[in-house]
Short mmCIF file of C-alpha atoms in Angstrom, two decimals:
data_model
loop_
_atom_site.label_atom_id
_atom_site.label_comp_id
_atom_site.label_asym_id
_atom_site.label_seq_id
_atom_site.Cartn_x
_atom_site.Cartn_y
_atom_site.Cartn_z
CA MET A 1 39.32 3.26 -23.37
CA ALA A 2 36.17 1.26 -22.79
CA GLU A 3 32.91 3.13 -22.70
CA PRO A 4 31.43 3.38 -19.18
CA ARG A 5 28.38 1.31 -18.40
CA ASP A 6 25.04 3.04 -18.44
CA VAL A 7 24.18 4.44 -15.05
CA VAL A 8 21.13 2.80 -13.52
CA ARG A 9 19.12 5.24 -11.44
CA ILE A 10 16.53 3.95 -9.01
CA PRO A 11 14.09 6.67 -7.93
CA ASP A 12 13.36 6.87 -4.23
CA ALA A 13 15.57 3.87 -3.38
CA LYS A 14 15.81 3.43 0.38
CA VAL A 15 18.90 2.27 2.26
CA ALA A 16 18.31 -0.13 5.15
CA LEU A 17 20.62 -1.55 7.79
CA SER A 18 20.40 -5.31 8.11
CA THR A 19 20.07 -6.54 11.67
CA ALA A 20 22.49 -9.32 10.68
CA SER A 21 25.21 -6.76 9.98
CA VAL A 22 25.58 -5.84 13.66
CA TYR A 23 26.22 -9.43 14.81
CA PRO A 24 27.08 -10.36 17.55
CA GLU A 25 25.01 -7.43 18.77
CA SER A 26 21.25 -7.85 19.03
CA THR A 27 18.31 -7.05 16.78
CA ALA A 28 17.35 -4.24 19.16
CA THR A 29 20.83 -2.75 18.85
CA ALA A 30 20.48 -2.71 15.06
CA PHE A 31 17.39 -0.51 15.31
CA GLU A 32 19.21 1.92 17.62
CA ILE A 33 22.23 2.10 15.29
CA ALA A 34 20.08 2.52 12.17
CA ALA A 35 18.17 5.39 13.75
CA ARG A 36 21.30 7.09 15.06
CA LEU A 37 23.14 6.87 11.73
CA GLY A 38 20.20 8.03 9.64
CA TYR A 39 19.30 4.89 7.70
CA ASP A 40 15.94 4.86 5.94
CA GLY A 41 14.95 1.65 7.69
CA VAL A 42 16.05 -1.84 8.66
CA GLU A 43 16.02 -5.30 7.16
CA VAL A 44 15.19 -7.84 9.84
CA MET A 45 17.09 -11.11 9.65
CA VAL A 46 14.84 -13.65 11.36
CA TRP A 47 17.18 -15.92 13.26
CA THR A 48 18.06 -17.18 16.74
CA ASP A 49 17.56 -13.82 18.49
CA PRO A 50 14.02 -14.18 19.94
CA VAL A 51 13.25 -10.51 19.24
CA SER A 52 13.78 -11.09 15.51
CA GLN A 53 11.05 -13.76 15.61
CA ASP A 54 8.49 -11.65 17.49
CA ILE A 55 6.33 -9.40 15.31
CA GLU A 56 5.04 -7.30 18.21
CA ALA A 57 8.54 -6.79 19.62
CA LEU A 58 9.72 -5.68 16.18
CA ARG A 59 6.78 -3.30 15.86
CA ARG A 60 7.61 -1.73 19.22
CA LEU A 61 11.24 -1.25 18.21
CA SER A 62 10.18 0.31 14.92
CA ASP A 63 7.77 2.68 16.68
CA TYR A 64 10.20 3.58 19.46
CA HIS A 65 13.08 4.43 17.11
CA ARG A 66 10.76 5.84 14.44
CA ILE A 67 12.41 3.76 11.78
CA PRO A 68 10.48 1.48 9.41
CA ILE A 69 11.08 -2.16 8.66
CA LEU A 70 11.66 -2.31 4.91
CA ALA A 71 12.41 -6.01 4.46
CA VAL A 72 12.15 -9.33 6.29
CA HIS A 73 14.79 -11.99 5.66
CA ALA A 74 13.17 -15.40 6.01
CA PRO A 75 14.93 -17.84 8.39
CA CYS A 76 16.58 -20.06 5.78
CA LEU A 77 20.13 -20.33 7.14
CA LEU A 78 21.70 -23.51 8.47
CA ILE A 79 21.48 -22.09 11.99
CA THR A 80 17.78 -21.24 11.63
CA GLN A 81 16.45 -24.62 10.53
CA ARG A 82 14.15 -24.76 13.58
CA VAL A 83 13.19 -21.08 13.74
CA TRP A 84 9.42 -20.57 13.29
CA SER A 85 9.09 -24.11 11.92
CA THR A 86 11.07 -26.97 10.44
CA ASP A 87 8.86 -26.76 7.33
CA PRO A 88 10.37 -24.33 4.78
CA TRP A 89 7.02 -23.31 3.29
CA THR A 90 5.70 -22.43 6.74
CA LYS A 91 8.76 -20.24 7.21
CA LEU A 92 7.95 -18.35 4.01
CA GLN A 93 4.30 -18.00 4.97
CA ARG A 94 5.26 -16.57 8.35
CA ALA A 95 7.80 -14.25 6.74
CA GLN A 96 5.09 -13.01 4.38
CA ALA A 97 2.69 -12.47 7.29
CA ALA A 98 5.38 -10.62 9.25
CA ALA A 99 6.18 -8.38 6.28
CA GLU A 100 2.51 -7.57 5.74
CA LYS A 101 1.91 -6.76 9.41
CA LEU A 102 5.08 -4.69 9.73
CA GLY A 103 4.67 -2.81 6.45
CA ALA A 104 7.77 -4.30 4.82
CA GLY A 105 7.73 -4.50 1.05
CA THR A 106 10.16 -7.39 0.59
CA VAL A 107 10.80 -10.90 1.86
CA VAL A 108 14.34 -12.07 1.12
CA VAL A 109 14.65 -15.82 0.66
CA HIS A 110 17.48 -18.18 -0.23
CA PRO A 111 17.12 -21.03 -2.71
CA PRO A 112 16.65 -24.39 -0.97
CA PHE A 113 19.45 -26.62 0.21
CA ARG A 114 19.88 -29.66 -2.02
CA TRP A 115 18.84 -32.03 0.76
CA GLN A 116 15.44 -30.27 0.90
CA ARG A 117 14.44 -32.28 -2.15
CA GLN A 118 10.68 -31.81 -2.28
CA TYR A 119 10.95 -28.14 -1.36
CA ALA A 120 13.58 -27.66 -4.07
CA ARG A 121 11.43 -29.38 -6.70
CA ASP A 122 8.48 -27.11 -5.96
CA PHE A 123 10.40 -23.94 -5.09
CA VAL A 124 10.22 -21.88 -8.29
CA GLU A 125 6.53 -22.54 -8.84
CA GLY A 126 5.74 -22.17 -5.15
CA VAL A 127 7.43 -18.79 -4.82
CA TRP A 128 5.54 -17.57 -7.90
CA ARG A 129 2.28 -18.77 -6.36
CA MET A 130 2.95 -17.02 -3.05
CA ALA A 131 4.04 -13.83 -4.81
CA GLY A 132 0.73 -13.78 -6.65
CA GLU A 133 -1.19 -13.73 -3.36
CA THR A 134 0.40 -10.61 -1.83
CA ASP A 135 1.88 -7.21 -2.62
CA VAL A 136 5.06 -8.27 -0.80
CA ARG A 137 7.97 -9.08 -3.13
CA PHE A 138 9.65 -12.46 -2.68
CA ALA A 139 13.20 -11.60 -3.76
CA VAL A 140 15.29 -14.76 -4.18
CA GLU A 141 18.93 -14.20 -3.26
CA ASN A 142 22.03 -15.32 -5.14
CA MET A 143 24.19 -17.73 -3.17
CA TYR A 144 27.54 -19.47 -3.88
CA PRO A 145 29.15 -22.90 -4.13
CA TRP A 146 30.64 -24.23 -0.91
CA ARG A 147 34.39 -24.83 -1.11
CA TYR A 148 36.94 -26.71 0.94
CA ARG A 149 40.52 -26.53 -0.31
CA ASP A 150 40.30 -27.58 -3.96
CA ARG A 151 36.84 -29.13 -3.68
CA GLU A 152 33.54 -27.50 -4.52
CA MET A 153 30.09 -28.57 -3.38
CA LEU A 154 26.83 -27.37 -4.89
CA ALA A 155 24.71 -26.92 -1.78
CA TYR A 156 21.72 -25.10 -3.28
CA ALA A 157 18.95 -26.19 -5.61
CA PRO A 158 17.84 -25.54 -8.25
CA ASP A 159 21.10 -23.52 -8.34
CA TRP A 160 23.13 -21.02 -6.33
CA ASP A 161 22.99 -18.73 -9.40
CA VAL A 162 19.36 -17.72 -9.14
CA THR A 163 19.39 -16.06 -12.57
CA LYS A 164 19.22 -19.54 -14.09
CA GLU A 165 15.61 -19.77 -12.92
CA ASP A 166 12.49 -17.74 -13.65
CA TYR A 167 11.82 -15.80 -10.45
CA ARG A 168 9.62 -12.74 -10.28
CA HIS A 169 12.11 -10.81 -8.13
CA PHE A 170 15.75 -11.18 -7.16
CA THR A 171 18.07 -10.06 -4.39
CA ILE A 172 21.68 -9.46 -5.41
CA ASP A 173 24.12 -9.98 -2.54
CA LEU A 174 27.51 -8.59 -3.50
CA SER A 175 29.44 -10.55 -0.86
CA HIS A 176 27.84 -13.76 -2.13
CA ALA A 177 28.81 -12.85 -5.69
CA SER A 178 32.36 -12.31 -4.47
CA THR A 179 32.40 -15.65 -2.66
CA ALA A 180 31.08 -17.34 -5.82
CA ARG A 181 33.83 -15.60 -7.83
CA THR A 182 31.25 -14.36 -10.27
CA ASP A 183 30.86 -10.97 -11.93
CA ALA A 184 28.20 -9.13 -9.94
CA LEU A 185 27.56 -6.59 -12.70
CA GLN A 186 26.89 -9.35 -15.22
CA MET A 187 24.54 -11.00 -12.73
CA ILE A 188 22.72 -7.69 -12.25
CA ASP A 189 22.38 -7.40 -16.04
CA ARG A 190 20.79 -10.86 -16.14
CA MET A 191 18.38 -9.92 -13.36
CA GLY A 192 17.30 -6.83 -15.27
CA ASP A 193 14.14 -5.15 -14.04
CA ARG A 194 13.41 -8.12 -11.77
CA LEU A 195 16.13 -6.95 -9.38
CA GLY A 196 14.11 -5.92 -6.36
CA HIS A 197 16.60 -5.80 -3.48
CA VAL A 198 20.34 -5.28 -3.01
CA HIS A 199 22.66 -6.44 -0.23
CA LEU A 200 25.66 -4.11 -0.27
CA ALA A 201 28.80 -5.52 1.29
CA ASP A 202 32.56 -5.32 1.06
CA GLY A 203 33.48 -8.93 0.34
CA ARG A 204 36.63 -10.46 -1.04
CA GLY A 205 35.26 -13.99 -1.34
#
């Protein structure tokens, strides 16, 4: 019988509810659910819901429900290309500012799309530079290849497997690992002590 893996214990780890996880319900609903179910906080996905884009509205929700905002997910989805700005660096700057003002310790960010060529070329260095200017962690999230039938398209640059690059912090998303058909535990091993944020999900790929 194989020896069990070493147990990794994270002291004082907090469990947040992502506002994206309640879709199609609203950002405000996510705060109410998180408070009612006893979550430690929320992760705000900044997207098309206007409340998710409004720092003061988010602060009021946090105060009203007495539940902190632990992370801000930058608007880097296909459907959020015009949220906050069309410039990807401006999006990250605004996500950083939101996290700082709301007391969140982490900004979750995806690697660039391949068609964002200049952004992709500068991404690794740029994220390091921004991380050096704040106490907020920029945790770059693992993604996946896009597939259609028997075809596969590499949509992210430098790579969907973020462990191939030298980032200061990572987010591991277990549903993305499942979609990529990659071993999440091996990816976590590669991330090592740079793993700063976890997206727990039940995904079959």
